[in-house]
Amino acid sequence: MNFLGHLYLSGNEPLVIVGNFMADAVKGRDLDRFDPLVQEGLRMHRAIDTFTDQHPLTLQGRERLRAHTGKYAGVALDVFYDHVIAANWDDLHAEPLSDFAQRMYALLQAHADLMPERTQRMLTYMVQHDWLTSYAQVEGIGRALNGLSYRAPGGEALRGAEQVLKEHYDAYRSEGLAFLRAMEQHLQGAAR
């Protein structure tokens, strides 16, 4: 799951959403410096990532990508799953994707002061280029992967990976939707 997936799964509590969104830039186990709801979002993000890394469907999807992306197969798969969510949004969420995206951008910008500087900078680009709705198109996924390729050492392997999505579109779509249902059940179970 990439940005859209994490935001989709965050629920409606603003500080949980913020924590989940910024979690990749927060290192370490000591989260006491954050509001308890931000901590909840940080822990949610980590639980999502752990579940994703170990799930049989994601292992399958990553293996299909490995020849093209090497060690970045998981990164590309996260972006593919955001495409699956965006492309099937009307079946998953009552709020239109464009409205959801604008609501998330406004909420995140309103709480940007809580985020690490790296996340604040990235948020500026995300809003400016409307990443969340661009994920609905394979071309938007290509732009996202291309952008990521410049931020990671050896990341050039991500360039053009959207071709793997096109070649195996039905498999990624069905796996992505099944995985999303499994993730929702996992998070509901963890919340009990």
Coordinates of N, CA and C in Angstrom, one line a residue, residues 8 35 44 55 82 191:
Y8 N -6.8 5.6 2.8 CA -8.1 4.9 2.7 C -8.3 4.1 4.0
D35 N 1.4 13.0 19.9 CA 0.1 12.9 20.5 C -0.3 11.4 20.4
M44 N -0.5 2.0 13.2 CA -1.3 1.4 12.1 C -0.5 1.3 10.8
H55 N 2.1 -11.2 3.3 CA 0.9 -11.8 2.8 C 1.2 -12.6 1.5
D82 N -2.2 1.0 -5.1 CA -2.8 2.3 -5.0 C -3.6 2.5 -6.3
A191 N -8.0 -4.1 16.0 CA -8.6 -3.0 16.8 C -9.4 -3.6 18.0

